[in-house]
Amino acid sequence: MGNIREIAKLAGVSVSTVSRVLNNHPYVKEEKRKAVWEAVEKLNYTKNINAVHLAKGKTSIIGVVLPYVNHPYFSTIVEGISMEALQCGYHLLLFQTSYEANKEIEALEMLKMKQVDGIIICSRTIHWEWIEAYKDYGPIVLCENVKGKDMLSVYINHYQAFKLGMNYLIEKGHRKIGYCIGRTTGTNSKAREDAYYEALKQINESPRPEWIFDHCLYIEDGKRVVTSLLTMKERPTALLVSSDQVAAGIVTFAQHKGMKIPEELAILSFDNHPISEALHITTIELPLSLMGKRAFRMIYNHLESGEMTKKTEELSVHLVERLTV
Amino acid sequence: MGNIREIAKLAGVSVSTVSRVLNNHPYVKEEKRKAVWEAVEKLNYTKNINAVHLAKGKTSIIGVVLPYVNHPYFSTIVEGISMEALQCGYHLLLFQTSYEANKEIEALEMLKMKQVDGIIICSRTIHWEWIEAYKDYGPIVLCENVKGKDMLSVYINHYQAFKLGMNYLIEKGHRKIGYCIGRTTGTNSKAREDAYYEALKQINESPRPEWIFDHCLYIEDGKRVVTSLLTMKERPTALLVSSDQVAAGIVTFAQHKGMKIPEELAILSFDNHPISEALHITTIELPLSLMGKRAFRMIYNHLESGEMTKKTEELSVHLVERLTV
């Protein structure tokens, strides 16, 4: 495909006519449509993308490693990456891993084999060493705190975010606090766990394992949490919930079951996705789309300028007070 | 990367030890971890994915064309595609187009240049002819009714789905019916429009342009619809809403504004995403994940068997009655 100007020139029509044909506009004369067509056909044969890539030694493809495509936490990061990638003429190769180690390694292998120019790891299960072994093959950005390691990273400080949430609940008088999380393993989850235990320690409360809910990712998981709460003799008075989706499930199902929110159960969520606004859920905003954008920019700058300095960027969060605490 | 058995053999450890190292399990002796590591290093050098692809003449990459990554309608399709692709050892290259014609054409160009083995077009803006010109370069599956054209397609009959919705609203006594849609152009949108006009004609009602809401995609668009309804002298008594997200926005914001649902405004939505269950929204279930799976399988069968017959598959929908009609 030549650009739109080349097509217009060759077809002997205006740029806006080419645009109308491209965008499937109804009022274009058949004769002009045909001319545009023929011009495209001719220009098709004058360019070979593979040859360009070979010459440049790059593919203009960035690999994105993430566990679930269909979760707003990750699809929002991908949207951010995608927006910047489009502007820079890059494409995204998705590795939906379901946290299977071999799928993550496959992505790293493709970096090594020069099938992608760089990799963004949104979340991972493999050991740190595995990633480090590939770092000389091209830029790898992690969306987690790499703590002084020589890697590119842009991350949300989940320790601070959870601490902020805990302190807010404690200020509001809560002492029996539980939390819901996507998985209990992983760097970000460990950071959240640390913040939770430390905050409890500060108010001399012991953690209660039954108030920690694992595998909470989707709206329907909120239903499971409420069902479980209803069977407990002693319930927490507040929950930190690591995803707006799960919080939405908890709030709607708890209300359905006659539980008063926040009187009987306070909910403090994370993300500030539109669903939390619609349901008036108090939440801590996580800049996920921004994180995706910055991650792409790090790779891009690295590739374009050959800059080798490894950078780490921390993104800040803030509390959005609504009606569930 | 060799497979897990090869690594275990070379490292002189069990398969489960390799698995524990891969999955970052804490209790593995340093000596064994090191052995696994060295085995991986060695195996790395025995395989070159590019060479395999060159020999096979394929990349094991499928291009996916979609307007927005971060919308549940599309991310659910991508999830379906991704699940099947993983099983078959394929990867997805995403083309987030924002309905820009040149981004769609770029994907087709990559098929031509053999940078992807096939393409799934979830939604498009370019003219039919543009796609047809690339059909000999590899399998292209469209998620729309291609009406007897010689192309692969798997689709939801949006005409029938909208008709089902209109008939249900009419049965419930509604005559003043409006609708909300993502965009008014596109094959699927035209099908919905036809169903809407025909149903109105059957009850001798004239369409009211101000009751048709365009650009409705996200929860926040529901807020805009309600705000607009509140300024109208004469309002529709029911809305067909082409996305659960938008319906969620309408329902929550309308209730916030004191509007009674369904008494003052009935809402019939589409998708049956978890949010509609949480908010008790009556909806028509669209098999989006299944559509993604089937689309991938069509490409896969085409690639693996070399089968050239073009197939079209229609997926059925069904109504889920809840509390908003």
PDB file of N, CA and C in Angstrom, chain A residues 208-286:
ATOM      1  N   ARG A 208      -6.648 -12.796  59.584  1.00  0.00           N
ATOM      2  CA  ARG A 208      -7.538 -13.966  59.593  1.00  0.00           C
ATOM      3  C   ARG A 208      -7.537 -14.570  58.196  1.00  0.00           C
ATOM      4  N   PRO A 209      -6.915 -15.742  58.038  1.00  0.00           N
ATOM      5  CA  PRO A 209      -6.779 -16.333  56.689  1.00  0.00           C
ATOM      6  C   PRO A 209      -8.114 -16.457  55.947  1.00  0.00           C
ATOM      7  N   GLU A 210      -9.190 -16.727  56.718  1.00  0.00           N
ATOM      8  CA  GLU A 210     -10.475 -16.921  56.010  1.00  0.00           C
ATOM      9  C   GLU A 210     -11.041 -15.611  55.440  1.00  0.00           C
ATOM     10  N   TRP A 211     -10.428 -14.496  55.820  1.00  0.00           N
ATOM     11  CA  TRP A 211     -10.868 -13.209  55.260  1.00  0.00           C
ATOM     12  C   TRP A 211     -10.041 -12.771  54.060  1.00  0.00           C
ATOM     13  N   ILE A 212      -9.176 -13.662  53.611  1.00  0.00           N
ATOM     14  CA  ILE A 212      -8.393 -13.370  52.407  1.00  0.00           C
ATOM     15  C   ILE A 212      -8.936 -14.250  51.281  1.00  0.00           C
ATOM     16  N   PHE A 213      -9.425 -13.598  50.240  1.00  0.00           N
ATOM     17  CA  PHE A 213     -10.073 -14.331  49.145  1.00  0.00           C
ATOM     18  C   PHE A 213      -9.186 -14.316  47.909  1.00  0.00           C
ATOM     19  N   ASP A 214      -8.776 -15.503  47.500  1.00  0.00           N
ATOM     20  CA  ASP A 214      -7.880 -15.656  46.352  1.00  0.00           C
ATOM     21  C   ASP A 214      -8.715 -15.862  45.077  1.00  0.00           C
ATOM     22  N   HIS A 215      -8.060 -15.813  43.930  1.00  0.00           N
ATOM     23  CA  HIS A 215      -8.697 -16.057  42.623  1.00  0.00           C
ATOM     24  C   HIS A 215      -9.883 -15.134  42.347  1.00  0.00           C
ATOM     25  N   CYS A 216      -9.789 -13.893  42.790  1.00  0.00           N
ATOM     26  CA  CYS A 216     -10.877 -12.941  42.535  1.00  0.00           C
ATOM     27  C   CYS A 216     -10.513 -12.062  41.348  1.00  0.00           C
ATOM     28  N   LEU A 217     -11.166 -12.308  40.223  1.00  0.00           N
ATOM     29  CA  LEU A 217     -10.821 -11.569  39.005  1.00  0.00           C
ATOM     30  C   LEU A 217     -12.023 -10.914  38.343  1.00  0.00           C
ATOM     31  N   TYR A 218     -13.165 -11.622  38.356  1.00  0.00           N
ATOM     32  CA  TYR A 218     -14.303 -11.165  37.576  1.00  0.00           C
ATOM     33  C   TYR A 218     -15.519 -10.865  38.462  1.00  0.00           C
ATOM     34  N   ILE A 219     -16.516 -10.232  37.871  1.00  0.00           N
ATOM     35  CA  ILE A 219     -17.744  -9.895  38.585  1.00  0.00           C
ATOM     36  C   ILE A 219     -18.288 -11.111  39.330  1.00  0.00           C
ATOM     37  N   GLU A 220     -18.319 -12.268  38.668  1.00  0.00           N
ATOM     38  CA  GLU A 220     -18.916 -13.452  39.282  1.00  0.00           C
ATOM     39  C   GLU A 220     -18.152 -13.926  40.516  1.00  0.00           C
ATOM     40  N   ASP A 221     -16.867 -13.565  40.611  1.00  0.00           N
ATOM     41  CA  ASP A 221     -16.108 -13.936  41.813  1.00  0.00           C
ATOM     42  C   ASP A 221     -16.611 -13.160  43.033  1.00  0.00           C
ATOM     43  N   GLY A 222     -17.169 -11.980  42.790  1.00  0.00           N
ATOM     44  CA  GLY A 222     -17.732 -11.187  43.885  1.00  0.00           C
ATOM     45  C   GLY A 222     -18.890 -11.916  44.546  1.00  0.00           C
ATOM     46  N   LYS A 223     -19.663 -12.607  43.714  1.00  0.00           N
ATOM     47  CA  LYS A 223     -20.792 -13.392  44.192  1.00  0.00           C
ATOM     48  C   LYS A 223     -20.301 -14.490  45.144  1.00  0.00           C
ATOM     49  N   ARG A 224     -19.228 -15.151  44.753  1.00  0.00           N
ATOM     50  CA  ARG A 224     -18.626 -16.204  45.574  1.00  0.00           C
ATOM     51  C   ARG A 224     -18.163 -15.652  46.917  1.00  0.00           C
ATOM     52  N   VAL A 225     -17.572 -14.463  46.911  1.00  0.00           N
ATOM     53  CA  VAL A 225     -17.088 -13.850  48.148  1.00  0.00           C
ATOM     54  C   VAL A 225     -18.256 -13.589  49.100  1.00  0.00           C
ATOM     55  N   VAL A 226     -19.331 -13.027  48.567  1.00  0.00           N
ATOM     56  CA  VAL A 226     -20.497 -12.726  49.411  1.00  0.00           C
ATOM     57  C   VAL A 226     -21.098 -14.018  49.973  1.00  0.00           C
ATOM     58  N   THR A 227     -21.238 -15.013  49.111  1.00  0.00           N
ATOM     59  CA  THR A 227     -21.782 -16.302  49.550  1.00  0.00           C
ATOM     60  C   THR A 227     -20.951 -16.853  50.701  1.00  0.00           C
ATOM     61  N   SER A 228     -19.646 -16.746  50.574  1.00  0.00           N
ATOM     62  CA  SER A 228     -18.745 -17.223  51.611  1.00  0.00           C
ATOM     63  C   SER A 228     -18.887 -16.388  52.894  1.00  0.00           C
ATOM     64  N   LEU A 229     -18.988 -15.087  52.760  1.00  0.00           N
ATOM     65  CA  LEU A 229     -19.153 -14.205  53.936  1.00  0.00           C
ATOM     66  C   LEU A 229     -20.410 -14.576  54.727  1.00  0.00           C
ATOM     67  N   LEU A 230     -21.461 -14.901  53.975  1.00  0.00           N
ATOM     68  CA  LEU A 230     -22.751 -15.177  54.622  1.00  0.00           C
ATOM     69  C   LEU A 230     -22.704 -16.422  55.520  1.00  0.00           C
ATOM     70  N   THR A 231     -21.755 -17.305  55.263  1.00  0.00           N
ATOM     71  CA  THR A 231     -21.653 -18.522  56.088  1.00  0.00           C
ATOM     72  C   THR A 231     -20.771 -18.315  57.326  1.00  0.00           C
ATOM     73  N   MET A 232     -20.115 -17.149  57.426  1.00  0.00           N
ATOM     74  CA  MET A 232     -19.159 -16.946  58.522  1.00  0.00           C
ATOM     75  C   MET A 232     -19.837 -16.483  59.797  1.00  0.00           C
ATOM     76  N   LYS A 233     -19.325 -17.015  60.918  1.00  0.00           N
ATOM     77  CA  LYS A 233     -19.840 -16.564  62.214  1.00  0.00           C
ATOM     78  C   LYS A 233     -19.381 -15.136  62.474  1.00  0.00           C
ATOM     79  N   GLU A 234     -18.091 -14.908  62.251  1.00  0.00           N
ATOM     80  CA  GLU A 234     -17.580 -13.550  62.401  1.00  0.00           C
ATOM     81  C   GLU A 234     -17.093 -13.053  61.046  1.00  0.00           C
ATOM     82  N   ARG A 235     -17.670 -11.931  60.632  1.00  0.00           N
ATOM     83  CA  ARG A 235     -17.324 -11.408  59.312  1.00  0.00           C
ATOM     84  C   ARG A 235     -16.445 -10.165  59.428  1.00  0.00           C
ATOM     85  N   PRO A 236     -15.651  -9.890  58.389  1.00  0.00           N
ATOM     86  CA  PRO A 236     -14.965  -8.598  58.362  1.00  0.00           C
ATOM     87  C   PRO A 236     -16.000  -7.473  58.168  1.00  0.00           C
ATOM     88  N   THR A 237     -15.668  -6.285  58.641  1.00  0.00           N
ATOM     89  CA  THR A 237     -16.580  -5.144  58.424  1.00  0.00           C
ATOM     90  C   THR A 237     -16.182  -4.383  57.164  1.00  0.00           C
ATOM     91  N   ALA A 238     -14.999  -4.699  56.652  1.00  0.00           N
ATOM     92  CA  ALA A 238     -14.542  -4.005  55.434  1.00  0.00           C
ATOM     93  C   ALA A 238     -13.665  -4.931  54.608  1.00  0.00           C
ATOM     94  N   LEU A 239     -13.717  -4.727  53.281  1.00  0.00           N
ATOM     95  CA  LEU A 239     -12.855  -5.488  52.366  1.00  0.00           C
ATOM     96  C   LEU A 239     -12.113  -4.539  51.431  1.00  0.00           C
ATOM     97  N   LEU A 240     -10.827  -4.797  51.282  1.00  0.00           N
ATOM     98  CA  LEU A 240     -10.057  -4.175  50.201  1.00  0.00           C
ATOM     99  C   LEU A 240     -10.195  -5.138  49.027  1.00  0.00           C
ATOM    100  N   VAL A 241     -10.550  -4.626  47.858  1.00  0.00           N
ATOM    101  CA  VAL A 241     -10.803  -5.512  46.723  1.00  0.00           C
ATOM    102  C   VAL A 241      -9.919  -5.064  45.557  1.00  0.00           C
ATOM    103  N   SER A 242      -9.045  -5.950  45.101  1.00  0.00           N
ATOM    104  CA  SER A 242      -8.008  -5.512  44.167  1.00  0.00           C
ATOM    105  C   SER A 242      -8.507  -5.223  42.751  1.00  0.00           C
ATOM    106  N   SER A 243      -9.802  -5.372  42.512  1.00  0.00           N
ATOM    107  CA  SER A 243     -10.339  -5.099  41.165  1.00  0.00           C
ATOM    108  C   SER A 243     -11.767  -4.562  41.248  1.00  0.00           C
ATOM    109  N   ASP A 244     -12.035  -3.497  40.486  1.00  0.00           N
ATOM    110  CA  ASP A 244     -13.396  -2.930  40.424  1.00  0.00           C
ATOM    111  C   ASP A 244     -14.431  -3.956  39.979  1.00  0.00           C
ATOM    112  N   GLN A 245     -14.024  -4.877  39.107  1.00  0.00           N
ATOM    113  CA  GLN A 245     -14.952  -5.888  38.619  1.00  0.00           C
ATOM    114  C   GLN A 245     -15.485  -6.728  39.778  1.00  0.00           C
ATOM    115  N   VAL A 246     -14.563  -7.197  40.596  1.00  0.00           N
ATOM    116  CA  VAL A 246     -14.946  -8.035  41.729  1.00  0.00           C
ATOM    117  C   VAL A 246     -15.776  -7.206  42.713  1.00  0.00           C
ATOM    118  N   ALA A 247     -15.350  -5.956  42.950  1.00  0.00           N
ATOM    119  CA  ALA A 247     -16.090  -5.074  43.850  1.00  0.00           C
ATOM    120  C   ALA A 247     -17.528  -4.887  43.355  1.00  0.00           C
ATOM    121  N   ALA A 248     -17.689  -4.744  42.044  1.00  0.00           N
ATOM    122  CA  ALA A 248     -19.028  -4.581  41.471  1.00  0.00           C
ATOM    123  C   ALA A 248     -19.883  -5.819  41.769  1.00  0.00           C
ATOM    124  N   GLY A 249     -19.288  -6.988  41.642  1.00  0.00           N
ATOM    125  CA  GLY A 249     -19.994  -8.233  41.954  1.00  0.00           C
ATOM    126  C   GLY A 249     -20.371  -8.303  43.423  1.00  0.00           C
ATOM    127  N   ILE A 250     -19.454  -7.902  44.290  1.00  0.00           N
ATOM    128  CA  ILE A 250     -19.721  -7.947  45.733  1.00  0.00           C
ATOM    129  C   ILE A 250     -20.849  -6.981  46.091  1.00  0.00           C
ATOM    130  N   VAL A 251     -20.729  -5.741  45.617  1.00  0.00           N
ATOM    131  CA  VAL A 251     -21.715  -4.713  45.973  1.00  0.00           C
ATOM    132  C   VAL A 251     -23.109  -5.099  45.498  1.00  0.00           C
ATOM    133  N   THR A 252     -23.221  -5.504  44.233  1.00  0.00           N
ATOM    134  CA  THR A 252     -24.558  -5.806  43.714  1.00  0.00           C
ATOM    135  C   THR A 252     -25.136  -7.070  44.352  1.00  0.00           C
ATOM    136  N   PHE A 253     -24.319  -8.081  44.561  1.00  0.00           N
ATOM    137  CA  PHE A 253     -24.850  -9.320  45.127  1.00  0.00           C
ATOM    138  C   PHE A 253     -25.146  -9.160  46.621  1.00  0.00           C
ATOM    139  N   ALA A 254     -24.307  -8.408  47.336  1.00  0.00           N
ATOM    140  CA  ALA A 254     -24.550  -8.172  48.763  1.00  0.00           C
ATOM    141  C   ALA A 254     -25.873  -7.420  48.946  1.00  0.00           C
ATOM    142  N   GLN A 255     -26.089  -6.410  48.107  1.00  0.00           N
ATOM    143  CA  GLN A 255     -27.343  -5.653  48.205  1.00  0.00           C
ATOM    144  C   GLN A 255     -28.538  -6.554  47.898  1.00  0.00           C
ATOM    145  N   HIS A 256     -28.367  -7.405  46.903  1.00  0.00           N
ATOM    146  CA  HIS A 256     -29.402  -8.365  46.543  1.00  0.00           C
ATOM    147  C   HIS A 256     -29.743  -9.267  47.733  1.00  0.00           C
ATOM    148  N   LYS A 257     -28.738  -9.603  48.532  1.00  0.00           N
ATOM    149  CA  LYS A 257     -28.925 -10.469  49.696  1.00  0.00           C
ATOM    150  C   LYS A 257     -29.333  -9.671  50.945  1.00  0.00           C
ATOM    151  N   GLY A 258     -29.585  -8.372  50.764  1.00  0.00           N
ATOM    152  CA  GLY A 258     -30.061  -7.555  51.885  1.00  0.00           C
ATOM    153  C   GLY A 258     -28.969  -7.029  52.808  1.00  0.00           C
ATOM    154  N   MET A 259     -27.717  -7.175  52.395  1.00  0.00           N
ATOM    155  CA  MET A 259     -26.615  -6.652  53.198  1.00  0.00           C
ATOM    156  C   MET A 259     -26.486  -5.150  52.925  1.00  0.00           C
ATOM    157  N   LYS A 260     -26.342  -4.376  54.002  1.00  0.00           N
ATOM    158  CA  LYS A 260     -26.221  -2.927  53.797  1.00  0.00           C
ATOM    159  C   LYS A 260     -24.764  -2.529  53.560  1.00  0.00           C
ATOM    160  N   ILE A 261     -24.568  -1.760  52.492  1.00  0.00           N
ATOM    161  CA  ILE A 261     -23.220  -1.267  52.176  1.00  0.00           C
ATOM    162  C   ILE A 261     -23.229   0.251  52.245  1.00  0.00           C
ATOM    163  N   PRO A 262     -22.396   0.909  53.021  1.00  0.00           N
ATOM    164  CA  PRO A 262     -21.228   0.373  53.730  1.00  0.00           C
ATOM    165  C   PRO A 262     -21.493  -0.051  55.188  1.00  0.00           C
ATOM    166  N   GLU A 263     -22.730   0.096  55.690  1.00  0.00           N
ATOM    167  CA  GLU A 263     -22.971  -0.131  57.118  1.00  0.00           C
ATOM    168  C   GLU A 263     -22.521  -1.527  57.584  1.00  0.00           C
ATOM    169  N   GLU A 264     -22.913  -2.549  56.869  1.00  0.00           N
ATOM    170  CA  GLU A 264     -22.543  -3.911  57.283  1.00  0.00           C
ATOM    171  C   GLU A 264     -21.245  -4.386  56.645  1.00  0.00           C
ATOM    172  N   LEU A 265     -20.961  -3.845  55.485  1.00  0.00           N
ATOM    173  CA  LEU A 265     -19.729  -4.225  54.785  1.00  0.00           C
ATOM    174  C   LEU A 265     -19.257  -3.049  53.944  1.00  0.00           C
ATOM    175  N   ALA A 266     -18.075  -2.537  54.303  1.00  0.00           N
ATOM    176  CA  ALA A 266     -17.489  -1.452  53.513  1.00  0.00           C
ATOM    177  C   ALA A 266     -16.620  -2.052  52.419  1.00  0.00           C
ATOM    178  N   ILE A 267     -16.653  -1.441  51.236  1.00  0.00           N
ATOM    179  CA  ILE A 267     -15.861  -1.947  50.107  1.00  0.00           C
ATOM    180  C   ILE A 267     -14.963  -0.831  49.579  1.00  0.00           C
ATOM    181  N   LEU A 268     -13.673  -1.120  49.567  1.00  0.00           N
ATOM    182  CA  LEU A 268     -12.717  -0.189  48.968  1.00  0.00           C
ATOM    183  C   LEU A 268     -12.007  -0.950  47.854  1.00  0.00           C
ATOM    184  N   SER A 269     -12.182  -0.421  46.646  1.00  0.00           N
ATOM    185  CA  SER A 269     -11.740  -1.146  45.468  1.00  0.00           C
ATOM    186  C   SER A 269     -10.535  -0.475  44.798  1.00  0.00           C
ATOM    187  N   PHE A 270     -10.063  -1.085  43.704  1.00  0.00           N
ATOM    188  CA  PHE A 270      -8.939  -0.537  42.943  1.00  0.00           C
ATOM    189  C   PHE A 270      -9.282  -0.491  41.459  1.00  0.00           C
ATOM    190  N   ASP A 271      -8.734   0.439  40.769  1.00  0.00           N
ATOM    191  CA  ASP A 271      -8.767   0.640  39.302  1.00  0.00           C
ATOM    192  C   ASP A 271      -9.394   1.976  38.890  1.00  0.00           C
ATOM    193  N   ASN A 272     -10.585   2.266  39.466  1.00  0.00           N
ATOM    194  CA  ASN A 272     -11.435   3.359  38.967  1.00  0.00           C
ATOM    195  C   ASN A 272     -11.798   3.167  37.509  1.00  0.00           C
ATOM    196  N   HIS A 273     -12.260   1.981  37.195  1.00  0.00           N
ATOM    197  CA  HIS A 273     -12.882   1.747  35.897  1.00  0.00           C
ATOM    198  C   HIS A 273     -14.290   2.335  35.936  1.00  0.00           C
ATOM    199  N   PRO A 274     -14.884   2.579  34.743  1.00  0.00           N
ATOM    200  CA  PRO A 274     -16.221   3.195  34.715  1.00  0.00           C
ATOM    201  C   PRO A 274     -17.260   2.471  35.579  1.00  0.00           C
ATOM    202  N   ILE A 275     -17.126   1.164  35.735  1.00  0.00           N
ATOM    203  CA  ILE A 275     -18.128   0.432  36.512  1.00  0.00           C
ATOM    204  C   ILE A 275     -18.159   0.919  37.957  1.00  0.00           C
ATOM    205  N   SER A 276     -17.026   1.347  38.502  1.00  0.00           N
ATOM    206  CA  SER A 276     -17.011   1.806  39.895  1.00  0.00           C
ATOM    207  C   SER A 276     -17.731   3.140  40.021  1.00  0.00           C
ATOM    208  N   GLU A 277     -17.621   3.964  38.985  1.00  0.00           N
ATOM    209  CA  GLU A 277     -18.359   5.228  39.017  1.00  0.00           C
ATOM    210  C   GLU A 277     -19.867   4.950  38.942  1.00  0.00           C
ATOM    211  N   ALA A 278     -20.238   4.060  38.030  1.00  0.00           N
ATOM    212  CA  ALA A 278     -21.667   3.755  37.858  1.00  0.00           C
ATOM    213  C   ALA A 278     -22.283   3.225  39.152  1.00  0.00           C
ATOM    214  N   LEU A 279     -21.525   2.447  39.901  1.00  0.00           N
ATOM    215  CA  LEU A 279     -22.064   1.842  41.134  1.00  0.00           C
ATOM    216  C   LEU A 279     -21.647   2.604  42.396  1.00  0.00           C
ATOM    217  N   HIS A 280     -21.059   3.781  42.214  1.00  0.00           N
ATOM    218  CA  HIS A 280     -20.658   4.637  43.349  1.00  0.00           C
ATOM    219  C   HIS A 280     -19.707   3.927  44.315  1.00  0.00           C
ATOM    220  N   ILE A 281     -18.800   3.158  43.760  1.00  0.00           N
ATOM    221  CA  ILE A 281     -17.844   2.414  44.589  1.00  0.00           C
ATOM    222  C   ILE A 281     -16.604   3.271  44.873  1.00  0.00           C
ATOM    223  N   THR A 282     -16.261   3.397  46.152  1.00  0.00           N
ATOM    224  CA  THR A 282     -15.025   4.072  46.543  1.00  0.00           C
ATOM    225  C   THR A 282     -13.853   3.231  46.038  1.00  0.00           C
ATOM    226  N   THR A 283     -12.921   3.895  45.379  1.00  0.00           N
ATOM    227  CA  THR A 283     -11.869   3.121  44.714  1.00  0.00           C
ATOM    228  C   THR A 283     -10.550   3.890  44.677  1.00  0.00           C
ATOM    229  N   ILE A 284      -9.472   3.186  44.480  1.00  0.00           N
ATOM    230  CA  ILE A 284      -8.167   3.824  44.308  1.00  0.00           C
ATOM    231  C   ILE A 284      -7.803   3.725  42.840  1.00  0.00           C
ATOM    232  N   GLU A 285      -7.650   4.895  42.229  1.00  0.00           N
ATOM    233  CA  GLU A 285      -7.414   4.907  40.790  1.00  0.00           C
ATOM    234  C   GLU A 285      -6.014   4.431  40.444  1.00  0.00           C
ATOM    235  N   LEU A 286      -5.939   3.432  39.563  1.00  0.00           N
ATOM    236  CA  LEU A 286      -4.658   2.944  39.073  1.00  0.00           C
ATOM    237  C   LEU A 286      -4.486   3.401  37.626  1.00  0.00           C
TER     238      LEU A 286
END
